[in-house]
Coordinates of N, CA and C in Angstrom, one line a residue:
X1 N -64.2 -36.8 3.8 CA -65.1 -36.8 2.6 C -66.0 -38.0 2.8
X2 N -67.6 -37.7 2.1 CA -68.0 -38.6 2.4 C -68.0 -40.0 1.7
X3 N -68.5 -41.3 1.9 CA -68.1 -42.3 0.7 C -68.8 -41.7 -0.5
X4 N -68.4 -42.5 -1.7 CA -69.0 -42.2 -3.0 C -70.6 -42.4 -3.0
X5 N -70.7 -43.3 -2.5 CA -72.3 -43.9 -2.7 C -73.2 -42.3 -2.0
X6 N -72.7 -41.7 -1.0 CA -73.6 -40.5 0.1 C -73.6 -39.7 -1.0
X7 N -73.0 -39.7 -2.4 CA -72.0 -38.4 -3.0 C -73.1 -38.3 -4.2
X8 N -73.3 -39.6 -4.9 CA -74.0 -39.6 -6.0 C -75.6 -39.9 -5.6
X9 N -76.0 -41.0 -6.6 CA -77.5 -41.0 -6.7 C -78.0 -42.3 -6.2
X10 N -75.9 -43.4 -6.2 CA -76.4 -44.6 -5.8 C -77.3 -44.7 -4.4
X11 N -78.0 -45.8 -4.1 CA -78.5 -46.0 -2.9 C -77.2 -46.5 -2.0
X12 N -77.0 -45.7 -1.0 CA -76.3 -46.5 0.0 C -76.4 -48.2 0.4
X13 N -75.5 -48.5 0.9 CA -75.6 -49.9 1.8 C -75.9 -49.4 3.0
X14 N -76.1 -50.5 4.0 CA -76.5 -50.5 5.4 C -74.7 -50.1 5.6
X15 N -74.0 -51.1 5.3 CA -72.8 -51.0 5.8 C -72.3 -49.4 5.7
X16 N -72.2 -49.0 4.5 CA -72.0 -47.7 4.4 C -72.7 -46.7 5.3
X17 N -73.8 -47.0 5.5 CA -74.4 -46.0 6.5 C -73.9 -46.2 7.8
X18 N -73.7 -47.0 8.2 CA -73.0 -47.6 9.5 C -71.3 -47.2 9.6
X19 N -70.6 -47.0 8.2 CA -69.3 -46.6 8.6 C -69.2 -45.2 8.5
X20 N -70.4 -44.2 7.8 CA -70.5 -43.1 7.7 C -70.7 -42.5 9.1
X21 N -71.9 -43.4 10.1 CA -72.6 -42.9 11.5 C -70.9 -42.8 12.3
X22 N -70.7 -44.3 12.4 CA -69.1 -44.5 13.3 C -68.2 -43.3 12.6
X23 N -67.9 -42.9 11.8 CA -66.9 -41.6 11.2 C -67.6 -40.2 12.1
X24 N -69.0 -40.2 11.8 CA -69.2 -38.9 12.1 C -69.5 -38.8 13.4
X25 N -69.9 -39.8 14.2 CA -70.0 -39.5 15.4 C -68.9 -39.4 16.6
X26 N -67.6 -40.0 15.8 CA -66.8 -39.8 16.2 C -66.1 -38.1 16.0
X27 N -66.1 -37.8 14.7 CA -65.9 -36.5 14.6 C -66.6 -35.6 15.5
X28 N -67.8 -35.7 15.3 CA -68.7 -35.0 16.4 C -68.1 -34.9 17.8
X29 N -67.8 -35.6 18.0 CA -67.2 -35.9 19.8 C -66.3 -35.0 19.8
X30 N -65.1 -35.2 18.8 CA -63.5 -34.8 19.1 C -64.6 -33.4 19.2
X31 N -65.3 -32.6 18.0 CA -65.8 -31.4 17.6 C -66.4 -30.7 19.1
X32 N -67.4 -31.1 19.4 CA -68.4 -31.0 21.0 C -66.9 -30.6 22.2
X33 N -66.2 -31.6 22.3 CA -64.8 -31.1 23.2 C -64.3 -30.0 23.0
X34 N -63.9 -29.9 21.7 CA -63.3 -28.8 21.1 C -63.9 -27.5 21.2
X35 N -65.2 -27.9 21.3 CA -66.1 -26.5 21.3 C -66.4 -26.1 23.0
X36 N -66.1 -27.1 23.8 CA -66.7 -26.9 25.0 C -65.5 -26.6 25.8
X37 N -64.3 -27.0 25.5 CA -63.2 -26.0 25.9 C -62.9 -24.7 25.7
X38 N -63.5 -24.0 24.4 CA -63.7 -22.9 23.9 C -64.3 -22.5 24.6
X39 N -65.8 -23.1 25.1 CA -66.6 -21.9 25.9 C -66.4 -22.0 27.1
X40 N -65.6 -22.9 27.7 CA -64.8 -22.9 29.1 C -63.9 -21.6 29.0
X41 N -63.1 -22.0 28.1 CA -61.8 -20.8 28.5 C -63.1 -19.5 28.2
X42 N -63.6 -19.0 27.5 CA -64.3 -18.0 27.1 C -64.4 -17.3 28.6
X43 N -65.7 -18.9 29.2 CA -66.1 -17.8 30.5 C -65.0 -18.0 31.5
X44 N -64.1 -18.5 31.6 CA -63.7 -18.1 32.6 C -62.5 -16.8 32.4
X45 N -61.9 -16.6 31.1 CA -61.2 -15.6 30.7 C -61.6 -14.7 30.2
X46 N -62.6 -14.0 30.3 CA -63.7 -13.2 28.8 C -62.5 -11.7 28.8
X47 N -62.0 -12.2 27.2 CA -61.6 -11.4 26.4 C -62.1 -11.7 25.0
X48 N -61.9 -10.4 24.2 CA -62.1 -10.5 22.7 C -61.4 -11.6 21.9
X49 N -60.6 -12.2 22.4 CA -59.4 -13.4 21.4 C -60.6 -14.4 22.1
X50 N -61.0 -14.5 24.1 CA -61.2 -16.2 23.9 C -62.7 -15.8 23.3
X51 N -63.9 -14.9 23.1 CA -64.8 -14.5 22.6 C -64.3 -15.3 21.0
X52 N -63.9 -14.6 20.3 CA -63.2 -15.3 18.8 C -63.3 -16.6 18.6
X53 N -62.3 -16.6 19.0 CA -62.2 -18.9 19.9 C -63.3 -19.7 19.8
X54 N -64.2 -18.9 21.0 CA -65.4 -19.5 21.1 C -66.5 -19.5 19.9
X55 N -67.1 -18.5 19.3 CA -67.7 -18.2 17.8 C -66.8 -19.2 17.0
X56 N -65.6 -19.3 16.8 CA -65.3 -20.1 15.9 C -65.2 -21.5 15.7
X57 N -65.1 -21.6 17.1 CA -65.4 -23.4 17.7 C -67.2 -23.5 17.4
X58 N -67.9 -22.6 18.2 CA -69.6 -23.0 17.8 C -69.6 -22.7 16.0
X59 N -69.2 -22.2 15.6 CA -69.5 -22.0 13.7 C -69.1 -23.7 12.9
X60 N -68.0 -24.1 13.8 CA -67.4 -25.6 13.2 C -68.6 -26.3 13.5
X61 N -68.9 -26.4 14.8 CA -70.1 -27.1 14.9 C -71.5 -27.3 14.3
X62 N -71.4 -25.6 14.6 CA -73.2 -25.7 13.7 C -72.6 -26.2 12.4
X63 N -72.1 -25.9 11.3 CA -71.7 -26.2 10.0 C -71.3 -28.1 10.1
X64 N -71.2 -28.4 11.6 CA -71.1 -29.8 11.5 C -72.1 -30.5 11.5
X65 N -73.1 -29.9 12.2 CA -74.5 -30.2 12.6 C -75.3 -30.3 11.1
X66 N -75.1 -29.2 10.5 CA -76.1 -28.9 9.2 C -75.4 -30.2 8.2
X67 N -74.2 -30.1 8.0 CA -73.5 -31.3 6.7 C -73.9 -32.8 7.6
X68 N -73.8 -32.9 8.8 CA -74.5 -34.4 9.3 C -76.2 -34.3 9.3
X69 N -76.1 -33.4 9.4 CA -77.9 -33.6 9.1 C -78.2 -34.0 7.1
X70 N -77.9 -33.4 6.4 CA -77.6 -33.6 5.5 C -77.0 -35.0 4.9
X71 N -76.4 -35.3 5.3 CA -75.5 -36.9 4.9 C -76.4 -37.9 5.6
X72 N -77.4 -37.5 7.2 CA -77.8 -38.6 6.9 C -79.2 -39.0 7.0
X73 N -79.5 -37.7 5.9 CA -80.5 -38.0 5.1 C -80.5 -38.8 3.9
X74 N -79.5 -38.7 3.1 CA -79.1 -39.7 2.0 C -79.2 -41.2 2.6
X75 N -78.2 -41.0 4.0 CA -77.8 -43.0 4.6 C -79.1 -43.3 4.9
X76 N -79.9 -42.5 5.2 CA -81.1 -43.1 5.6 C -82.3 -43.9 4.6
X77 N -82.0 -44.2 3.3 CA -82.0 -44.5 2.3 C -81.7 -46.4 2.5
X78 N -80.4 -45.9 2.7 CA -80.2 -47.5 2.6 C -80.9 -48.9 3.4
X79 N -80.9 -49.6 2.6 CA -81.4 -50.7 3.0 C -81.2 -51.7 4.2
X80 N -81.8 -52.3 5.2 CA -81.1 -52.8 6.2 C -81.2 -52.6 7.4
X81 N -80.8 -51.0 7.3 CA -80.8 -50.3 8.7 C -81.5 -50.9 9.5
X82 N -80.6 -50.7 11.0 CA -81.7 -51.6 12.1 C -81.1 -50.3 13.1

């Protein structure tokens, strides 16, 4: 979840934007692996289950991509950023 401040109307802190980037870019990572082992097993196995796999590992993503695009438009708000 994100902090309160990304949630409401307050203006973020620098800090908050900075513990929001380190959370999400970390998520992102574990996410990108997760999806790129998907489309490994895919091609080298192509059946209808690793096909599934794979759509549903890229769907996490894009849907990760759009909510971090999103969040950090708000952090970008905050004061400080360097």
């Amino acid at each position: 979840a994100a902090p309160a401040a990304a949630q409401g109307s307050a203006q973020p802190t620098a800090a908050e934007a900075k513990a929001w980037v380190d959370q999400a870019a970390a998520a992102y990572l574990d996410q990108v692996k997760r999806q790129a082992r998907a489309e490994w097993v895919y091609s080298t196995y192509i059946t209808e289950d690793t096909e599934a796999l794979n759509a549903e590992q890229e769907a996490i993503l894009t849907k990760m991509q759009v909510s971090n695009a999103a969040n950090a438009a708000r952090y970008a708000r905050a004061q400080g950023l360097d």
